[in-house]
Short mmCIF file of C-alpha atoms and ligand atoms in Angstrom, two decimals:
data_model
loop_
_atom_site.label_atom_id
_atom_site.label_comp_id
_atom_site.label_asym_id
_atom_site.label_seq_id
_atom_site.Cartn_x
_atom_site.Cartn_y
_atom_site.Cartn_z
CA GLU A 1 0.00 0.00 0.00
CA LYS A 2 3.03 2.26 0.06
CA GLY A 3 2.91 2.06 -3.73
CA GLY A 4 6.59 1.14 -4.14
CA TYR A 5 7.86 3.83 -1.73
CA ASP A 6 9.83 2.97 1.41
CA TYR A 7 7.68 5.24 3.54
CA PHE A 8 4.18 6.66 3.44
CA MET A 9 5.73 10.08 3.81
CA LEU A 10 7.64 9.69 0.52
CA LYS A 11 4.47 8.51 -1.18
CA GLU A 12 2.47 11.41 0.23
CA ILE A 13 5.10 13.96 -0.81
CA ALA A 14 4.96 12.51 -4.32
CA GLU A 15 1.16 12.67 -4.36
CA GLN A 16 1.10 16.42 -3.83
CA PRO A 17 0.52 17.51 -7.44
CA LYS A 18 -2.58 15.32 -7.54
CA ALA A 19 -3.74 16.33 -4.05
CA VAL A 20 -3.53 19.97 -5.04
CA ALA A 21 -5.32 19.39 -8.36
CA ASP A 22 -8.06 17.38 -6.64
CA THR A 23 -8.63 20.15 -4.12
CA LEU A 24 -9.06 22.66 -6.96
CA LEU A 25 -11.31 20.40 -8.99
CA GLY A 26 -14.77 21.80 -9.69
CA ARG A 27 -14.09 24.94 -7.67
CA ILE A 28 -12.82 27.19 -10.47
CA ASP A 29 -14.78 27.30 -13.70
CA ALA A 30 -13.35 27.68 -17.22
CA SER A 31 -13.66 31.47 -17.13
CA GLY A 32 -11.73 31.72 -13.86
CA VAL A 33 -14.74 32.31 -11.62
CA LEU A 34 -14.72 30.56 -8.25
CA SER A 35 -17.78 28.57 -7.32
CA LEU A 36 -17.88 27.56 -3.68
CA ASP A 37 -21.62 27.12 -3.25
CA GLU A 38 -20.75 24.08 -1.15
CA LEU A 39 -19.74 26.53 1.61
CA ARG A 40 -23.40 27.21 2.31
CA ILE A 41 -22.50 30.61 3.74
CA PRO A 42 -24.73 33.03 1.82
CA PRO A 43 -22.83 35.83 0.03
CA ALA A 44 -24.87 38.31 2.09
CA VAL A 45 -23.31 36.91 5.27
CA LEU A 46 -19.80 36.98 3.77
CA ARG A 47 -20.30 40.62 2.83
CA GLU A 48 -20.94 41.47 6.47
CA VAL A 49 -17.83 39.77 7.84
CA ASP A 50 -15.60 42.38 9.49
CA LYS A 51 -12.93 40.11 10.96
CA VAL A 52 -11.46 36.72 10.16
CA VAL A 53 -9.83 34.60 12.84
CA ILE A 54 -7.98 31.42 11.94
CA VAL A 55 -7.38 28.73 14.56
CA ALA A 56 -5.28 25.59 14.09
CA CYS A 57 -2.35 23.62 15.50
CA GLY A 58 1.08 22.62 14.23
CA THR A 59 1.41 22.41 10.48
CA ALA A 60 -2.21 23.50 9.98
CA TYR A 61 -1.38 26.64 11.99
CA HIS A 62 1.42 27.41 9.55
CA ALA A 63 -1.11 27.14 6.69
CA GLY A 64 -3.26 29.59 8.65
CA MET A 65 -0.37 32.02 9.06
CA ILE A 66 0.12 32.05 5.30
CA ALA A 67 -3.63 32.47 4.76
CA LYS A 68 -3.56 35.68 6.81
CA TYR A 69 -1.33 37.35 4.21
CA ALA A 70 -3.63 36.27 1.39
CA ILE A 71 -6.90 37.14 3.13
CA GLU A 72 -5.81 40.60 4.23
CA HIS A 73 -4.26 41.45 0.86
CA TRP A 74 -7.08 40.25 -1.36
CA THR A 75 -10.13 40.94 0.81
CA ARG A 76 -8.93 43.84 3.01
CA ILE A 77 -10.67 42.21 5.97
CA PRO A 78 -8.50 42.17 9.13
CA CYS A 79 -7.36 38.64 9.85
CA GLU A 80 -5.55 37.08 12.76
CA THR A 81 -4.19 33.58 13.04
CA GLU A 82 -3.93 32.01 16.45
CA LEU A 83 -2.79 28.73 17.91
CA ALA A 84 -5.99 26.90 18.79
CA SER A 85 -4.52 25.95 22.18
CA GLU A 86 -4.13 29.63 23.14
CA PHE A 87 -7.27 31.02 21.59
CA ARG A 88 -10.08 30.62 24.08
CA TYR A 89 -7.92 31.27 27.12
CA ARG A 90 -7.38 34.90 26.22
CA ASP A 91 -11.05 35.81 26.01
CA PRO A 92 -11.00 36.71 22.29
CA ILE A 93 -13.38 39.32 20.92
CA LEU A 94 -15.88 37.60 18.64
CA ASP A 95 -19.37 38.34 17.39
CA ARG A 96 -21.68 37.41 14.54
CA HIS A 97 -19.61 39.43 12.07
CA THR A 98 -16.53 37.34 12.81
CA LEU A 99 -15.67 34.48 10.48
CA VAL A 100 -13.60 31.85 12.27
CA ILE A 101 -11.72 29.38 10.07
CA ALA A 102 -10.65 26.15 11.77
CA ILE A 103 -8.02 24.23 9.81
CA SER A 104 -7.45 20.55 10.58
CA GLN A 105 -6.33 17.53 8.59
CA SER A 106 -7.82 14.96 10.94
CA GLY A 107 -10.85 16.95 12.02
CA GLU A 108 -10.35 15.55 15.51
CA THR A 109 -7.72 17.82 17.09
CA MET A 110 -9.09 18.63 20.53
CA ASP A 111 -7.56 22.10 20.85
CA THR A 112 -9.01 23.16 17.50
CA LEU A 113 -12.40 21.69 18.38
CA MET A 114 -12.50 23.51 21.72
CA ALA A 115 -11.53 26.77 19.97
CA LEU A 116 -14.35 26.48 17.46
CA ARG A 117 -16.89 25.59 20.14
CA HIS A 118 -15.86 28.71 22.01
CA ALA A 119 -16.20 30.80 18.83
CA ARG A 120 -19.69 29.50 18.12
CA GLU A 121 -20.78 30.16 21.69
CA GLN A 122 -19.84 33.81 21.10
CA GLY A 123 -21.97 33.88 17.95
CA ALA A 124 -19.20 33.70 15.35
CA LYS A 125 -19.65 31.72 12.13
CA VAL A 126 -17.20 28.84 11.81
CA LEU A 127 -15.85 27.48 8.55
CA ALA A 128 -13.84 24.26 8.77
CA ILE A 129 -11.08 23.42 6.30
CA CYS A 130 -10.67 19.70 6.78
CA ASN A 131 -9.38 16.57 5.08
CA THR A 132 -11.48 13.96 6.83
CA ASN A 133 -15.08 13.54 5.76
CA GLY A 134 -17.61 13.50 8.55
CA SER A 135 -15.06 14.10 11.33
CA THR A 136 -15.95 16.08 14.43
CA ILE A 137 -14.62 19.53 13.46
CA PRO A 138 -16.63 19.84 10.22
CA ARG A 139 -19.68 18.33 11.93
CA GLU A 140 -19.61 21.03 14.59
CA SER A 141 -18.92 23.89 12.17
CA ASP A 142 -21.39 26.07 10.26
CA ALA A 143 -19.72 25.26 6.96
CA VAL A 144 -16.91 23.14 5.58
CA LEU A 145 -14.52 23.24 2.67
CA TYR A 146 -12.96 19.81 2.33
CA THR A 147 -9.40 19.38 1.16
CA HIS A 148 -9.01 16.41 -1.16
CA ALA A 149 -5.56 15.19 -0.20
CA GLY A 150 -6.76 11.61 0.28
CA PRO A 151 -5.83 9.72 3.46
CA GLU A 152 -2.61 10.94 5.05
CA VAL A 153 -0.91 8.10 6.93
CA ALA A 154 2.54 9.45 7.83
CA VAL A 155 2.42 11.37 11.10
CA ALA A 156 4.23 14.34 9.57
CA SER A 157 1.81 16.32 7.47
CA THR A 158 2.80 17.05 3.86
CA LYS A 159 0.11 16.75 1.22
CA ALA A 160 -2.56 17.84 3.70
CA PHE A 161 -0.60 21.06 4.27
CA LEU A 162 -0.41 21.90 0.58
CA THR A 163 -4.13 21.29 0.17
CA GLN A 164 -4.89 23.38 3.26
CA LEU A 165 -3.05 26.22 1.55
CA VAL A 166 -5.06 25.71 -1.63
CA ALA A 167 -8.31 25.75 0.35
CA CYS A 168 -7.26 28.94 2.16
CA TYR A 169 -6.40 30.65 -1.12
CA LEU A 170 -9.77 29.57 -2.54
CA VAL A 171 -11.62 31.02 0.44
CA ALA A 172 -9.64 34.27 0.27
CA LEU A 173 -10.21 34.64 -3.46
CA TYR A 174 -13.87 33.70 -3.16
CA VAL A 175 -14.53 36.25 -0.43
CA ALA A 176 -12.75 38.85 -2.55
CA GLN A 177 -14.93 37.86 -5.51
CA VAL A 178 -18.12 38.09 -3.47
CA ARG A 179 -17.26 41.45 -1.93
CA GLY A 180 -15.53 42.97 -4.92
CA THR A 181 -11.96 44.16 -4.48
CA LYS A 182 -9.58 46.63 -5.97
CA TRP A 183 -7.30 43.77 -6.94
CA GLY A 184 -9.60 42.43 -9.68
CA ASP A 185 -6.89 41.97 -12.33
CA GLU A 186 -4.39 40.51 -9.93
CA ILE A 187 -7.00 38.07 -8.66
CA ARG A 188 -7.83 36.88 -12.17
CA ASP A 189 -4.13 36.19 -12.78
CA VAL A 190 -3.72 34.42 -9.46
CA VAL A 191 -6.75 32.20 -10.06
CA ARG A 192 -5.31 31.21 -13.43
CA GLU A 193 -1.93 30.38 -11.94
CA LEU A 194 -3.47 28.59 -8.96
CA ALA A 195 -5.46 26.39 -11.33
CA ALA A 196 -2.16 25.19 -12.86
CA ILE A 197 -0.03 25.01 -9.71
CA GLY A 198 0.10 21.18 -9.63
CA THR A 199 2.48 21.25 -12.60
CA GLN A 200 4.85 23.50 -10.69
CA VAL A 201 4.79 21.27 -7.63
CA GLU A 202 5.63 18.41 -9.99
CA GLN A 203 8.59 20.38 -11.37
CA VAL A 204 9.97 20.84 -7.87
CA LEU A 205 9.62 17.14 -7.11
CA ASP A 206 11.54 16.29 -10.27
CA THR A 207 14.60 18.24 -9.13
CA MET A 208 15.00 17.05 -5.54
CA GLU A 209 18.04 14.76 -5.84
CA PRO A 210 20.57 17.48 -4.84
CA VAL A 211 18.40 18.32 -1.81
CA ARG A 212 18.48 14.69 -0.70
CA GLU A 213 22.24 14.58 -1.17
CA LEU A 214 22.65 17.76 0.85
CA ALA A 215 20.44 16.37 3.63
CA ARG A 216 22.56 13.22 3.90
CA SER A 217 25.70 15.33 4.19
CA LEU A 218 24.23 17.17 7.19
CA ALA A 219 23.25 14.08 9.17
CA ASP A 220 25.64 14.77 12.08
CA LYS A 221 24.76 18.43 12.53
CA ASN A 222 23.00 19.45 15.74
CA THR A 223 21.18 22.56 14.61
CA VAL A 224 19.61 23.93 11.46
CA LEU A 225 18.08 27.41 11.23
CA PHE A 226 15.42 28.57 8.77
CA LEU A 227 14.78 32.16 7.69
CA GLY A 228 11.97 33.66 5.68
CA ARG A 229 9.91 36.79 5.27
CA HIS A 230 6.31 37.55 4.37
CA VAL A 231 4.71 34.23 3.35
CA GLY A 232 8.19 32.69 3.50
CA TYR A 233 8.24 33.19 7.26
CA PRO A 234 5.61 30.53 8.04
CA VAL A 235 7.37 28.33 5.46
CA ALA A 236 10.56 28.68 7.53
CA LEU A 237 8.61 27.68 10.65
CA GLU A 238 7.19 24.68 8.81
CA GLY A 239 10.64 23.61 7.60
CA ALA A 240 11.90 23.75 11.19
CA LEU A 241 8.89 21.85 12.54
CA LYS A 242 9.40 19.04 10.01
CA LEU A 243 13.05 18.76 10.98
CA LYS A 244 12.28 18.62 14.70
CA GLU A 245 9.62 15.98 14.42
CA LEU A 246 11.38 13.77 11.88
CA ALA A 247 15.12 14.23 12.37
CA TYR A 248 14.94 15.05 16.11
CA MET A 249 17.29 17.95 15.47
CA HIS A 250 17.24 21.38 17.01
CA ALA A 251 15.66 23.51 14.32
CA GLU A 252 14.24 27.00 14.51
CA GLY A 253 12.51 29.26 12.05
CA PHE A 254 12.83 33.04 12.22
CA ALA A 255 11.43 36.03 10.40
CA ALA A 256 14.54 37.26 8.62
CA GLY A 257 13.85 40.82 9.78
CA GLU A 258 14.32 39.63 13.35
CA LEU A 259 17.91 38.44 12.78
CA LYS A 260 19.48 41.59 14.18
CA HIS A 261 17.19 41.48 17.19
CA GLY A 262 18.81 38.34 18.55
CA PRO A 263 19.06 35.24 16.40
CA ILE A 264 22.15 36.41 14.51
CA ALA A 265 24.12 35.67 17.68
CA LEU A 266 23.51 31.99 16.97
CA ILE A 267 25.44 32.06 13.69
CA GLU A 268 28.72 30.22 13.86
CA ASP A 269 31.07 28.50 11.51
CA ASP A 270 29.43 25.97 9.22
CA LEU A 271 25.97 26.29 10.78
CA PRO A 272 23.41 25.31 8.12
CA VAL A 273 20.88 28.08 7.53
CA VAL A 274 18.04 27.57 5.08
CA VAL A 275 16.77 30.83 3.59
CA VAL A 276 13.47 31.07 1.74
CA VAL A 277 13.87 33.98 -0.67
CA PRO A 278 10.80 35.97 -1.74
CA SER A 279 10.28 36.58 -5.41
CA PRO A 280 12.34 39.48 -6.80
CA ARG A 281 9.17 40.53 -8.61
CA GLY A 282 6.22 41.96 -6.67
CA ARG A 283 7.41 43.03 -3.25
CA SER A 284 11.02 43.27 -4.36
CA VAL A 285 12.13 45.35 -1.36
CA LEU A 286 11.79 42.24 0.75
CA HIS A 287 13.83 40.28 -1.73
CA ASP A 288 16.72 42.72 -1.51
CA LYS A 289 16.57 42.80 2.28
CA ILE A 290 16.79 39.04 2.50
CA VAL A 291 19.72 38.97 0.10
CA SER A 292 21.52 41.31 2.54
CA ASN A 293 20.63 38.91 5.36
CA ILE A 294 22.19 36.04 3.42
CA GLN A 295 25.37 38.09 2.97
CA GLU A 296 25.44 38.97 6.68
CA ILE A 297 25.08 35.43 7.95
CA ARG A 298 27.51 34.05 5.39
CA ALA A 299 30.13 36.61 6.44
CA ARG A 300 29.77 35.12 9.94
CA GLY A 301 30.40 31.61 8.73
CA ALA A 302 26.91 30.21 8.06
CA ARG A 303 26.54 27.55 5.41
CA THR A 304 23.73 29.05 3.33
CA ILE A 305 21.09 26.86 1.74
CA VAL A 306 19.11 29.21 -0.45
CA ILE A 307 15.67 28.49 -1.88
CA ALA A 308 15.08 30.97 -4.67
CA GLU A 309 12.96 31.45 -7.74
CA GLU A 310 14.28 30.45 -11.15
CA GLY A 311 15.97 33.40 -12.81
CA ASP A 312 16.87 35.12 -9.54
CA GLU A 313 20.61 35.58 -10.14
CA THR A 314 21.34 38.02 -7.30
CA VAL A 315 21.46 35.20 -4.73
CA VAL A 316 23.97 33.07 -6.63
CA PRO A 317 27.20 34.54 -5.14
CA TYR A 318 26.00 34.01 -1.56
CA ALA A 319 24.48 30.55 -1.82
CA ASP A 320 26.57 27.59 -0.70
CA HIS A 321 23.69 25.45 -1.90
CA LEU A 322 21.03 26.76 -4.25
CA VAL A 323 17.61 25.16 -4.60
CA ARG A 324 15.51 26.48 -7.47
CA ILE A 325 11.72 26.78 -7.36
CA PRO A 326 9.42 27.81 -10.23
CA ARG A 327 8.01 31.31 -10.52
CA THR A 328 4.61 31.76 -8.95
CA PRO A 329 2.56 34.75 -7.84
CA VAL A 330 4.13 36.11 -4.64
CA LEU A 331 1.41 34.86 -2.31
CA LEU A 332 1.37 31.35 -3.81
CA GLN A 333 5.09 30.71 -3.37
CA PRO A 334 4.63 28.51 -0.25
CA LEU A 335 3.00 25.87 -2.47
CA VAL A 336 6.39 25.31 -4.10
CA SER A 337 8.90 26.46 -1.45
CA THR A 338 7.63 24.05 1.22
CA VAL A 339 8.28 20.97 -0.91
CA PRO A 340 12.12 21.00 -0.74
CA LEU A 341 11.87 21.43 3.04
CA GLN A 342 9.69 18.31 3.32
CA VAL A 343 12.14 16.31 1.22
CA PHE A 344 15.06 17.69 3.23
CA ALA A 345 13.56 16.65 6.59
CA CYS A 346 12.48 13.23 5.35
CA GLU A 347 15.93 12.44 3.97
CA LEU A 348 17.71 13.70 7.09
CA ALA A 349 15.47 11.52 9.24
CA THR A 350 16.33 8.50 7.11
CA ALA A 351 20.04 9.30 7.21
CA ARG A 352 19.85 9.49 11.01
CA GLY A 353 18.13 6.10 11.16
CA ASN A 354 14.81 7.47 12.42
CA GLU A 355 11.39 5.98 11.87
CA VAL A 356 10.02 8.37 9.24
CA ASP A 357 6.31 7.54 9.31
CA GLN A 358 6.04 7.17 13.08
CA PRO A 359 8.32 9.70 14.82
CA ARG A 360 8.88 9.07 18.51
CA ASN A 361 6.39 10.55 21.00
CA LEU A 362 3.98 11.78 18.31
CA ALA A 363 0.47 10.72 17.30
CA LYS A 364 -1.29 11.40 14.02
CA SER A 365 -4.28 12.94 15.65
CA VAL A 366 -4.10 14.68 18.97
CA THR A 367 -7.45 14.14 20.62
CA VAL A 368 -6.46 15.38 24.08
CA GLU A 369 -5.75 18.98 25.07
C1 F6R Y 1 3.13 18.14 11.81
C2 F6R Y 1 1.79 17.66 12.12
C3 F6R Y 1 1.03 18.29 13.26
C4 F6R Y 1 -0.42 18.56 12.85
C5 F6R Y 1 -1.23 19.09 14.04
C6 F6R Y 1 -2.65 19.42 13.65
O1 F6R Y 1 3.66 17.50 10.72
O2 F6R Y 1 1.29 16.79 11.47
O3 F6R Y 1 1.66 19.48 13.67
O4 F6R Y 1 -0.43 19.46 11.79
O5 F6R Y 1 -1.23 18.15 15.06
O6 F6R Y 1 -3.34 18.30 13.20
P1 F6R Y 1 -4.69 18.42 12.41
O7 F6R Y 1 -4.42 19.11 11.12
O8 F6R Y 1 -5.16 17.00 12.21
O9 F6R Y 1 -5.63 19.23 13.26
#
């Protein structure tokens, strides 16, 4: 049932182009219009939403962090993303104009369930983004948008994460469509590129051999750091989480802009630092700032592992290892930049002799608080 792969995780990483395509299927029509009638939240209700709050745990929380950038940019509705385990304990401000989005692969995560129950008690509408049909979280929500990743067996989430991102983008774009937005042209382009994103994920998967080789060469390191900015920041956190849970290594993700506020003190000779570089197009100021960060950490001895868009030549002189990803719209980049980090963690875990599908101390669904 592992379909010729040694681990479910490898199989699930490889299934991502299909998982992504399946999650898009039937939700964008030929003229690029989104149809999410399945949401069963009337457009009139969506037009009245004045705040979006996303709650989730772990990898799903990272998807939610990325969604915040997309939702605020495309819909101009304030959005916050919060760890489900923290949410209800801080007495959050919610009312019937708040849309709460609960993201969960399993649909059974207790913290996420408790967060959404709290939100509904306060009168908020809850939309679940979930991969498991008929599970508790969608059953207790007002509406659900299912991801179609298929069953995810490996404890570490991969294809579910990519489909959670797709679902979040669909919701953001749909709300923008319903409410009208000043970004009409941009949104049409993004929808077109989103519809074809599976091919780009496939391209990344086809070029992963050097990443695996690099991972094997780092098997006796103790620490790996990850840096990113904008939507690349949650990607850095996700890369670090994968490495912790699979390779049992100390791994931390930082917003690159925070380097000078502390983390740069950690840089020492030959320390591997993975940097997720934003596209030089679009918000190019961020791109240039991160290139300076790469120079700074390399001058202090870091071994730089740079994930950058094809055609971005400015990073070449400062990259000890360069991983290329296809061009995408700025906000969609996590769909391609996360993939090398999954492969990296999986290969490092294997090289360290760890059980890839069943990491120690972890369970696939966390049904206790
Ligand atoms: C990490 C991982 C976990 C889950 C988290 C939430 O690879 O799998 O961090 O993402 O436990 O689980 P769900 O999405 O089932 O609510």
